[in-house]
mmCIF file of C-alpha atoms in Angstrom:
data_model
loop_
_atom_site.group_PDB
_atom_site.id
_atom_site.type_symbol
_atom_site.label_atom_id
_atom_site.label_comp_id
_atom_site.label_asym_id
_atom_site.label_seq_id
_atom_site.Cartn_x
_atom_site.Cartn_y
_atom_site.Cartn_z
ATOM 1 C CA MET A 1 35.052 36.828 12.086
ATOM 2 C CA ALA A 2 33.744 33.426 10.942
ATOM 3 C CA ASN A 3 30.667 32.009 12.570
ATOM 4 C CA PRO A 4 31.715 29.042 14.765
ATOM 5 C CA TYR A 5 28.877 26.916 13.388
ATOM 6 C CA GLU A 6 30.132 27.534 9.859
ATOM 7 C CA GLU A 7 33.614 26.517 10.960
ATOM 8 C CA ALA A 8 32.034 23.188 11.985
ATOM 9 C CA GLY A 9 30.760 22.773 8.424
ATOM 10 C CA VAL A 10 27.167 24.013 8.723
ATOM 11 C CA ASN A 11 25.882 26.963 6.701
ATOM 12 C CA VAL A 12 23.634 28.816 9.139
ATOM 13 C CA ASN A 13 21.819 30.612 6.322
ATOM 14 C CA SER A 14 20.995 27.532 4.275
ATOM 15 C CA GLY A 15 17.804 26.765 6.202
ATOM 16 C CA TYR A 16 16.477 30.277 5.663
ATOM 17 C CA GLU A 17 17.282 30.060 1.959
ATOM 18 C CA VAL A 18 15.439 26.757 1.611
ATOM 19 C CA SER A 19 12.436 28.080 3.535
ATOM 20 C CA ASN A 20 12.229 31.180 1.339
ATOM 21 C CA PHE A 21 12.636 29.067 -1.788
ATOM 22 C CA VAL A 22 9.657 26.896 -0.817
ATOM 23 C CA LYS A 23 7.556 29.906 0.177
ATOM 24 C CA GLN A 24 8.164 31.642 -3.125
ATOM 25 C CA ASN A 25 7.374 28.544 -5.182
ATOM 26 C CA LEU A 26 4.216 27.746 -3.232
ATOM 27 C CA ALA A 27 3.063 31.337 -3.666
ATOM 28 C CA MET A 28 3.538 30.992 -7.433
ATOM 29 C CA GLN A 29 1.263 27.940 -7.323
ATOM 30 C CA HIS A 30 -1.396 29.956 -5.473
ATOM 31 C CA ALA A 31 -1.006 27.690 -2.443
ATOM 32 C CA ASN A 32 -1.017 28.728 1.186
ATOM 33 C CA ALA A 33 2.637 29.383 1.985
ATOM 34 C CA ASN A 34 2.045 30.866 5.447
ATOM 35 C CA ASN A 35 2.866 27.581 7.187
ATOM 36 C CA ILE A 36 6.404 27.424 5.853
ATOM 37 C CA GLY A 37 8.943 28.591 8.419
ATOM 38 C CA ASN A 38 6.692 28.145 11.445
ATOM 39 C CA PHE A 39 7.396 25.679 14.238
ATOM 40 C CA GLY A 40 4.550 23.457 13.054
ATOM 41 C CA GLY A 41 2.295 23.062 10.063
ATOM 42 C CA MET A 42 -1.357 23.949 10.563
ATOM 43 C CA TYR A 43 -4.260 22.318 8.781
ATOM 44 C CA GLU A 44 -7.987 22.775 9.295
ATOM 45 C CA ILE A 45 -10.064 19.597 9.015
ATOM 46 C CA PRO A 46 -12.599 19.984 6.193
ATOM 47 C CA GLU A 47 -16.267 20.246 7.071
ATOM 48 C CA GLY A 48 -18.902 17.722 6.079
ATOM 49 C CA TYR A 49 -17.652 14.656 7.929
ATOM 50 C CA GLU A 50 -19.814 13.016 10.610
ATOM 51 C CA HIS A 51 -17.046 10.855 12.069
ATOM 52 C CA PRO A 52 -13.761 11.835 10.378
ATOM 53 C CA VAL A 53 -10.766 9.539 10.778
ATOM 54 C CA LEU A 54 -7.241 10.779 10.067
ATOM 55 C CA ILE A 55 -4.938 8.235 8.444
ATOM 56 C CA SER A 56 -1.190 8.838 8.428
ATOM 57 C CA SER A 57 1.624 7.506 6.300
ATOM 58 C CA ASN A 58 5.370 8.008 6.143
ATOM 59 C CA ASP A 59 7.941 6.626 3.754
ATOM 60 C CA GLY A 60 11.161 7.329 1.901
ATOM 61 C CA VAL A 61 12.660 6.496 -1.471
ATOM 62 C CA GLY A 62 15.249 3.899 -0.463
ATOM 63 C CA THR A 63 18.405 3.238 -2.431
ATOM 64 C CA LYS A 64 16.907 4.797 -5.537
ATOM 65 C CA LEU A 65 18.500 7.927 -4.053
ATOM 66 C CA LEU A 66 21.953 6.534 -4.830
ATOM 67 C CA LEU A 67 21.051 6.409 -8.510
ATOM 68 C CA SER A 68 19.909 10.018 -8.268
ATOM 69 C CA VAL A 69 23.315 10.979 -6.862
ATOM 70 C CA GLN A 70 25.116 8.861 -9.451
ATOM 71 C CA GLY A 71 23.382 10.604 -12.328
ATOM 72 C CA LYS A 72 23.250 14.014 -10.619
ATOM 73 C CA LYS A 73 19.530 14.061 -11.356
ATOM 74 C CA TYR A 74 17.523 15.270 -8.371
ATOM 75 C CA ASP A 75 14.189 16.513 -9.710
ATOM 76 C CA THR A 76 12.244 13.228 -9.680
ATOM 77 C CA VAL A 77 12.848 11.591 -6.283
ATOM 78 C CA GLY A 78 10.687 14.181 -4.519
ATOM 79 C CA ILE A 79 7.768 12.925 -6.596
ATOM 80 C CA ASP A 80 8.612 9.385 -5.494
ATOM 81 C CA CYS A 81 8.557 10.408 -1.848
ATOM 82 C CA VAL A 82 5.124 12.024 -2.106
ATOM 83 C CA ALA A 83 3.804 9.069 -4.093
ATOM 84 C CA MET A 84 4.895 6.436 -1.609
ATOM 85 C CA CYS A 85 3.010 8.225 1.161
ATOM 86 C CA VAL A 86 -0.075 9.375 -0.722
ATOM 87 C CA ASN A 87 -0.716 6.055 -2.470
ATOM 88 C CA ASP A 88 -0.723 4.285 0.889
ATOM 89 C CA LEU A 89 -3.392 6.684 2.154
ATOM 90 C CA LEU A 90 -5.544 5.996 -0.890
ATOM 91 C CA ALA A 91 -5.242 2.261 -0.249
ATOM 92 C CA GLN A 92 -7.147 2.724 3.012
ATOM 93 C CA GLY A 93 -9.847 4.844 1.423
ATOM 94 C CA ALA A 94 -8.521 8.186 2.648
ATOM 95 C CA LYS A 95 -8.453 11.385 0.638
ATOM 96 C CA PRO A 96 -4.931 12.857 0.988
ATOM 97 C CA GLN A 97 -4.855 16.243 2.721
ATOM 98 C CA TYR A 98 -1.328 17.405 3.527
ATOM 99 C CA PHE A 99 2.342 16.461 3.311
ATOM 100 C CA LEU A 100 5.574 17.301 5.138
ATOM 101 C CA ASP A 101 9.119 16.422 4.111
ATOM 102 C CA TYR A 102 12.423 15.785 5.847
ATOM 103 C CA LEU A 103 15.666 16.282 3.942
ATOM 104 C CA ALA A 104 19.132 15.567 5.326
ATOM 105 C CA THR A 105 22.413 16.134 3.511
ATOM 106 C CA GLY A 106 26.078 16.835 4.020
ATOM 107 C CA LYS A 107 25.770 20.176 2.239
ATOM 108 C CA VAL A 108 22.684 22.195 1.365
ATOM 109 C CA ASP A 109 23.206 23.303 -2.231
ATOM 110 C CA SER A 110 21.384 23.384 -5.558
ATOM 111 C CA LYS A 111 20.477 19.680 -5.398
ATOM 112 C CA ILE A 112 18.164 20.345 -2.455
ATOM 113 C CA LYS A 113 16.197 22.899 -4.450
ATOM 114 C CA GLN A 114 15.807 20.362 -7.239
ATOM 115 C CA VAL A 115 14.545 17.748 -4.777
ATOM 116 C CA LEU A 116 12.108 20.282 -3.331
ATOM 117 C CA LYS A 117 10.808 21.144 -6.789
ATOM 118 C CA GLY A 118 9.999 17.457 -7.195
ATOM 119 C CA ILE A 119 8.239 17.388 -3.833
ATOM 120 C CA MET A 120 6.125 20.402 -4.714
ATOM 121 C CA PHE A 121 5.228 18.921 -8.085
ATOM 122 C CA GLY A 122 4.391 15.632 -6.398
ATOM 123 C CA CYS A 123 2.094 17.455 -3.982
ATOM 124 C CA GLU A 124 0.357 19.062 -6.939
ATOM 125 C CA LEU A 125 -0.145 15.648 -8.567
ATOM 126 C CA GLY A 126 -1.271 14.128 -5.281
ATOM 127 C CA GLN A 127 -3.672 17.004 -4.540
ATOM 128 C CA VAL A 128 -2.109 17.566 -1.109
ATOM 129 C CA ASP A 129 -0.892 20.740 0.582
ATOM 130 C CA LEU A 130 2.768 21.020 1.510
ATOM 131 C CA ILE A 131 2.433 22.519 4.992
ATOM 132 C CA GLY A 132 5.956 22.176 6.365
ATOM 133 C CA GLY A 133 9.218 20.310 6.423
ATOM 134 C CA GLU A 134 12.766 20.190 7.682
ATOM 135 C CA THR A 135 16.107 20.466 5.935
ATOM 136 C CA ALA A 136 19.110 19.349 7.983
ATOM 137 C CA GLU A 137 22.733 19.942 7.048
ATOM 138 C CA MET A 138 24.830 17.251 8.736
ATOM 139 C CA PRO A 139 28.370 17.186 7.311
ATOM 140 C CA ASP A 140 29.686 14.453 9.594
ATOM 141 C CA VAL A 141 26.798 12.103 8.824
ATOM 142 C CA TYR A 142 26.544 12.557 5.058
ATOM 143 C CA ALA A 143 29.086 13.346 2.349
ATOM 144 C CA ASN A 144 28.468 16.662 0.586
ATOM 145 C CA ASN A 145 26.768 15.050 -2.404
ATOM 146 C CA ASP A 146 24.736 12.532 -0.405
ATOM 147 C CA TYR A 147 21.270 13.091 0.976
ATOM 148 C CA ASP A 148 18.245 11.294 2.357
ATOM 149 C CA ILE A 149 14.573 12.103 2.144
ATOM 150 C CA ALA A 150 11.472 11.094 4.063
ATOM 151 C CA GLY A 151 7.859 12.133 3.702
ATOM 152 C CA PHE A 152 4.898 12.285 6.045
ATOM 153 C CA SER A 153 1.318 12.606 4.867
ATOM 154 C CA VAL A 154 -2.181 12.624 6.355
ATOM 155 C CA GLY A 155 -5.500 11.798 4.724
ATOM 156 C CA ILE A 156 -9.089 11.872 5.925
ATOM 157 C CA VAL A 157 -11.958 9.428 5.547
ATOM 158 C CA GLU A 158 -15.414 8.960 6.986
ATOM 159 C CA LYS A 159 -15.141 6.127 9.507
ATOM 160 C CA SER A 160 -17.820 4.088 7.735
ATOM 161 C CA ASP A 161 -15.920 4.414 4.431
ATOM 162 C CA ILE A 162 -12.559 3.036 5.578
ATOM 163 C CA LEU A 163 -11.478 0.227 3.254
ATOM 164 C CA ARG A 164 -11.292 -2.825 5.491
ATOM 165 C CA LYS A 165 -10.477 -6.434 4.605
ATOM 166 C CA GLU A 166 -14.011 -7.574 5.309
ATOM 167 C CA ASN A 167 -15.299 -5.267 2.566
ATOM 168 C CA VAL A 168 -13.749 -7.516 -0.087
ATOM 169 C CA GLN A 169 -16.091 -10.289 -1.234
ATOM 170 C CA ILE A 170 -15.652 -13.592 -3.016
ATOM 171 C CA GLY A 171 -16.400 -12.926 -6.671
ATOM 172 C CA ASP A 172 -15.064 -9.375 -6.687
ATOM 173 C CA LYS A 173 -13.151 -8.454 -9.809
ATOM 174 C CA LEU A 174 -9.545 -7.288 -9.507
ATOM 175 C CA ILE A 175 -8.647 -4.240 -11.576
ATOM 176 C CA GLY A 176 -5.018 -3.288 -12.072
ATOM 177 C CA ILE A 177 -3.943 0.279 -12.834
ATOM 178 C CA LYS A 178 -0.702 0.762 -14.722
ATOM 179 C CA SER A 179 2.467 1.817 -12.969
ATOM 180 C CA SER A 180 4.959 4.226 -14.523
ATOM 181 C CA GLY A 181 7.734 1.646 -14.264
ATOM 182 C CA LEU A 182 9.762 0.315 -11.359
ATOM 183 C CA HIS A 183 8.468 2.980 -8.961
ATOM 184 C CA SER A 184 10.655 3.006 -5.803
ATOM 185 C CA ASN A 185 11.165 -0.633 -4.901
ATOM 186 C CA GLY A 186 13.870 -3.211 -5.434
ATOM 187 C CA PHE A 187 16.635 -0.727 -6.172
ATOM 188 C CA SER A 188 19.317 -2.509 -4.171
ATOM 189 C CA LEU A 189 18.823 -5.376 -6.618
ATOM 190 C CA ILE A 190 18.467 -3.024 -9.595
ATOM 191 C CA ARG A 191 21.777 -1.329 -8.820
ATOM 192 C CA LYS A 192 23.486 -4.705 -8.330
ATOM 193 C CA ILE A 193 22.252 -5.982 -11.688
ATOM 194 C CA PHE A 194 23.115 -2.979 -13.825
ATOM 195 C CA PHE A 195 26.032 -1.291 -12.059
ATOM 196 C CA LYS A 196 27.865 -4.160 -10.357
ATOM 197 C CA ASP A 197 27.127 -7.359 -12.251
ATOM 198 C CA HIS A 198 27.174 -5.688 -15.681
ATOM 199 C CA ASP A 199 29.148 -2.501 -15.019
ATOM 200 C CA PHE A 200 26.779 -0.261 -16.982
ATOM 201 C CA SER A 201 26.632 3.484 -16.308
ATOM 202 C CA PHE A 202 23.844 5.997 -15.823
ATOM 203 C CA ASP A 203 24.314 7.091 -19.448
ATOM 204 C CA THR A 204 24.327 3.585 -20.977
ATOM 205 C CA HIS A 205 22.004 3.049 -23.949
ATOM 206 C CA LEU A 206 20.945 -0.597 -23.864
ATOM 207 C CA PRO A 207 20.050 -2.219 -27.206
ATOM 208 C CA GLU A 208 16.528 -2.773 -25.855
ATOM 209 C CA MET A 209 16.189 0.998 -25.203
ATOM 210 C CA PRO A 210 18.514 2.671 -27.727
ATOM 211 C CA ASP A 211 16.902 6.099 -27.448
ATOM 212 C CA GLN A 212 16.973 6.374 -23.648
ATOM 213 C CA LYS A 213 19.647 6.546 -20.982
ATOM 214 C CA LEU A 214 19.404 3.630 -18.597
ATOM 215 C CA GLY A 215 19.566 5.927 -15.573
ATOM 216 C CA ASN A 216 16.651 8.064 -16.728
ATOM 217 C CA VAL A 217 14.463 4.998 -17.246
ATOM 218 C CA LEU A 218 15.314 3.686 -13.782
ATOM 219 C CA LEU A 219 14.576 7.086 -12.212
ATOM 220 C CA GLU A 220 11.117 7.374 -13.771
ATOM 221 C CA PRO A 221 9.112 8.650 -10.777
ATOM 222 C CA THR A 222 6.451 6.662 -8.981
ATOM 223 C CA ARG A 223 2.961 7.287 -10.284
ATOM 224 C CA ILE A 224 0.551 9.097 -7.957
ATOM 225 C CA TYR A 225 -3.025 7.788 -8.134
ATOM 226 C CA THR A 226 -5.076 10.480 -6.391
ATOM 227 C CA LYS A 227 -6.734 11.675 -9.586
ATOM 228 C CA GLN A 228 -7.763 8.128 -10.523
ATOM 229 C CA ILE A 229 -8.799 6.807 -7.121
ATOM 230 C CA VAL A 230 -10.537 9.649 -5.263
ATOM 231 C CA PRO A 231 -13.551 9.919 -7.637
ATOM 232 C CA LEU A 232 -14.125 6.165 -7.271
ATOM 233 C CA LEU A 233 -13.907 6.431 -3.479
ATOM 234 C CA GLU A 234 -16.412 9.270 -3.495
ATOM 235 C CA GLN A 235 -18.826 7.097 -5.468
ATOM 236 C CA LYS A 236 -18.175 4.141 -3.108
ATOM 237 C CA MET A 237 -17.190 1.925 -6.028
ATOM 238 C CA ILE A 238 -14.196 0.213 -4.380
ATOM 239 C CA HIS A 239 -14.137 -2.641 -1.854
ATOM 240 C CA GLY A 240 -10.373 -2.790 -1.394
ATOM 241 C CA ILE A 241 -7.077 -1.416 -2.686
ATOM 242 C CA ALA A 242 -3.560 -2.833 -2.689
ATOM 243 C CA HIS A 243 -0.653 -0.484 -3.355
ATOM 244 C CA ILE A 244 1.981 -2.647 -5.054
ATOM 245 C CA THR A 245 5.262 -1.652 -3.433
ATOM 246 C CA GLY A 246 8.158 -3.657 -1.982
ATOM 247 C CA GLY A 247 7.241 -7.340 -1.912
ATOM 248 C CA GLY A 248 5.356 -7.114 -5.181
ATOM 249 C CA PHE A 249 2.095 -8.950 -5.722
ATOM 250 C CA TYR A 250 2.662 -11.675 -3.155
ATOM 251 C CA GLU A 251 3.147 -9.387 -0.179
ATOM 252 C CA ASN A 252 0.817 -6.480 -0.934
ATOM 253 C CA ILE A 253 -2.355 -7.954 -2.419
ATOM 254 C CA PRO A 254 -3.072 -10.146 0.651
ATOM 255 C CA ARG A 255 -3.072 -6.991 2.784
ATOM 256 C CA MET A 256 -6.524 -6.125 1.394
ATOM 257 C CA LEU A 257 -7.996 -9.653 1.490
ATOM 258 C CA PRO A 258 -9.962 -11.403 4.245
ATOM 259 C CA GLU A 259 -8.439 -14.649 5.546
ATOM 260 C CA ASN A 260 -10.748 -16.893 3.493
ATOM 261 C CA ALA A 261 -10.011 -15.175 0.176
ATOM 262 C CA ALA A 262 -7.389 -15.498 -2.521
ATOM 263 C CA ALA A 263 -6.499 -13.343 -5.507
ATOM 264 C CA MET A 264 -6.555 -15.318 -8.766
ATOM 265 C CA ILE A 265 -4.562 -13.312 -11.284
ATOM 266 C CA ASP A 266 -3.997 -13.857 -15.009
ATOM 267 C CA ILE A 267 -0.607 -12.325 -15.799
ATOM 268 C CA ASN A 268 -1.445 -12.303 -19.521
ATOM 269 C CA SER A 269 -4.192 -9.704 -18.983
ATOM 270 C CA TRP A 270 -1.755 -6.782 -19.240
ATOM 271 C CA LYS A 271 1.676 -6.082 -20.705
ATOM 272 C CA PRO A 272 4.342 -4.716 -18.347
ATOM 273 C CA GLN A 273 6.686 -1.966 -19.511
ATOM 274 C CA ALA A 274 9.880 -3.050 -21.280
ATOM 275 C CA ILE A 275 12.039 -2.291 -18.231
ATOM 276 C CA PHE A 276 10.686 -5.380 -16.446
ATOM 277 C CA ASP A 277 11.767 -7.706 -19.270
ATOM 278 C CA ILE A 278 15.143 -5.988 -19.244
ATOM 279 C CA VAL A 279 15.569 -6.426 -15.492
ATOM 280 C CA GLN A 280 14.563 -10.078 -15.743
ATOM 281 C CA LYS A 281 16.962 -10.686 -18.631
ATOM 282 C CA TYR A 282 20.070 -8.992 -17.225
ATOM 283 C CA GLY A 283 19.371 -10.204 -13.699
ATOM 284 C CA ASP A 284 18.559 -13.764 -14.793
ATOM 285 C CA ILE A 285 15.506 -13.716 -12.508
ATOM 286 C CA GLN A 286 12.681 -16.230 -12.557
ATOM 287 C CA LEU A 287 9.297 -14.752 -13.495
ATOM 288 C CA ASP A 288 7.739 -15.797 -10.191
ATOM 289 C CA ASP A 289 10.523 -13.974 -8.337
ATOM 290 C CA MET A 290 9.841 -10.853 -10.396
ATOM 291 C CA PHE A 291 6.302 -10.824 -8.985
ATOM 292 C CA HIS A 292 7.746 -11.258 -5.495
ATOM 293 C CA ILE A 293 9.929 -8.156 -5.860
ATOM 294 C CA PHE A 294 8.489 -5.666 -8.364
ATOM 295 C CA ASN A 295 5.106 -4.194 -9.330
ATOM 296 C CA MET A 296 5.390 -5.720 -12.830
ATOM 297 C CA GLY A 297 3.593 -2.817 -14.478
ATOM 298 C CA ILE A 298 0.678 -2.595 -12.029
ATOM 299 C CA GLY A 299 0.895 0.060 -9.324
ATOM 300 C CA MET A 300 -2.557 -0.343 -7.789
ATOM 301 C CA VAL A 301 -4.955 -3.287 -7.596
ATOM 302 C CA LEU A 302 -8.627 -2.564 -6.855
ATOM 303 C CA ALA A 303 -11.211 -5.064 -5.667
ATOM 304 C CA VAL A 304 -14.659 -4.090 -6.974
ATOM 305 C CA ASP A 305 -18.091 -5.645 -7.183
ATOM 306 C CA SER A 306 -18.302 -7.703 -10.377
ATOM 307 C CA ASN A 307 -21.597 -5.994 -11.257
ATOM 308 C CA ILE A 308 -19.901 -2.596 -11.583
ATOM 309 C CA SER A 309 -16.431 -3.628 -12.765
ATOM 310 C CA SER A 310 -17.173 -2.455 -16.310
ATOM 311 C CA ASP A 311 -18.280 0.939 -14.947
ATOM 312 C CA VAL A 312 -15.059 1.275 -12.946
ATOM 313 C CA LEU A 313 -13.003 0.374 -16.005
ATOM 314 C CA ARG A 314 -14.878 2.929 -18.065
ATOM 315 C CA GLU A 315 -14.128 5.641 -15.506
ATOM 316 C CA LEU A 316 -10.453 4.750 -15.278
ATOM 317 C CA ASN A 317 -9.956 4.435 -19.031
ATOM 318 C CA ARG A 318 -11.887 7.549 -19.989
ATOM 319 C CA ALA A 319 -8.780 9.591 -20.829
ATOM 320 C CA GLU A 320 -6.305 6.771 -21.526
ATOM 321 C CA LYS A 321 -6.068 2.998 -21.451
ATOM 322 C CA GLN A 322 -4.581 2.484 -18.013
ATOM 323 C CA ALA A 323 -6.675 -0.153 -16.239
ATOM 324 C CA PHE A 324 -7.394 -3.825 -16.849
ATOM 325 C CA ILE A 325 -9.343 -6.633 -15.225
ATOM 326 C CA ILE A 326 -6.476 -8.835 -14.093
ATOM 327 C CA GLY A 327 -8.336 -11.439 -12.034
ATOM 328 C CA GLU A 328 -10.877 -12.051 -9.324
ATOM 329 C CA VAL A 329 -11.257 -12.883 -5.657
ATOM 330 C CA SER A 330 -11.943 -16.564 -4.964
ATOM 331 C CA GLU A 331 -12.239 -18.895 -1.985
ATOM 332 C CA ARG A 332 -8.779 -19.504 -0.586
ATOM 333 C CA GLU A 333 -7.482 -23.072 -0.727
ATOM 334 C CA THR A 334 -3.759 -22.672 -0.038
ATOM 335 C CA ASP A 335 -1.990 -19.504 -1.233
ATOM 336 C CA SER A 336 -3.528 -16.059 -0.933
ATOM 337 C CA VAL A 337 -2.175 -15.024 -4.357
ATOM 338 C CA VAL A 338 -2.300 -17.412 -7.308
ATOM 339 C CA LEU A 339 -0.778 -16.352 -10.616
ATOM 340 C CA SER A 340 -1.548 -18.106 -13.883
ATOM 341 C CA GLY A 341 -0.290 -17.684 -17.433
ATOM 342 C CA GLY A 342 3.160 -17.166 -18.867
ATOM 343 C CA SER A 343 5.828 -19.416 -17.350
ATOM 344 C CA ILE A 344 4.465 -19.153 -13.792
#
């Protein structure tokens, strides 16, 4: 006799299968898998803090998910989800500690395992423990192939080490760290440009990128900056951090600046990845608008004391050239972000 819940479209065993899948994969990574399947995730606060402050972040991936469904490529968006949460924690000076996910779909099938593999890999990159999550099968809310994802992460910081606006000083140098591409912002516009206005497909090879599928370039996962940022935080070398997400330079950089300060940025001090020129070309977007919407090749901006800026650059560029001095903090006259160079 059929289970009545299954007759309503829900596979009662799917949750157990997902839980076991995560447990087995975490065990292979030598991580603590005992939390998975419990009613709540447990985490012991590390010792050594005098006044520990927990900082929390949650985020999703936005309409980039629709591109994942379009191309039937599910193994990267989990990385995006971890990145969007973890990078926000770093921007407040916190060392990421643990992560939980929420997945909802019309049908739990192989795509969910691919998404979860991305989440687990993202946790490895972000140096956080995956301590729990939820997978919901909701056939009347989502079509079988559709899904949504959200992440929740917590970091820890000594209260005196929280990165506050007043830490940033006039004269500080601004150091930009490269992004991996578009990250997870602006995809409603991205999809309009490439798949509505120009009717390209996931598999299109543009003349500007003849060796790559357009969809794969757009799905390049968001870079996670734990490895780069945490050592600098531990050495107290950073005054402020801006995570460049939705709203680009103009919205995110002011979030780390005191009211009397402005970021003076030379856009010729780094070269964005080719995808940004391609988006600007096919979308017929003004350069200033590009900086209002996208990260333009810079995923993190650090404010550091000018006396140690060369030391910070040396640390960041030890293994690869990934960081550049892109400007400085000045007295604010009108705008809080002033771009110079190019056609701005």
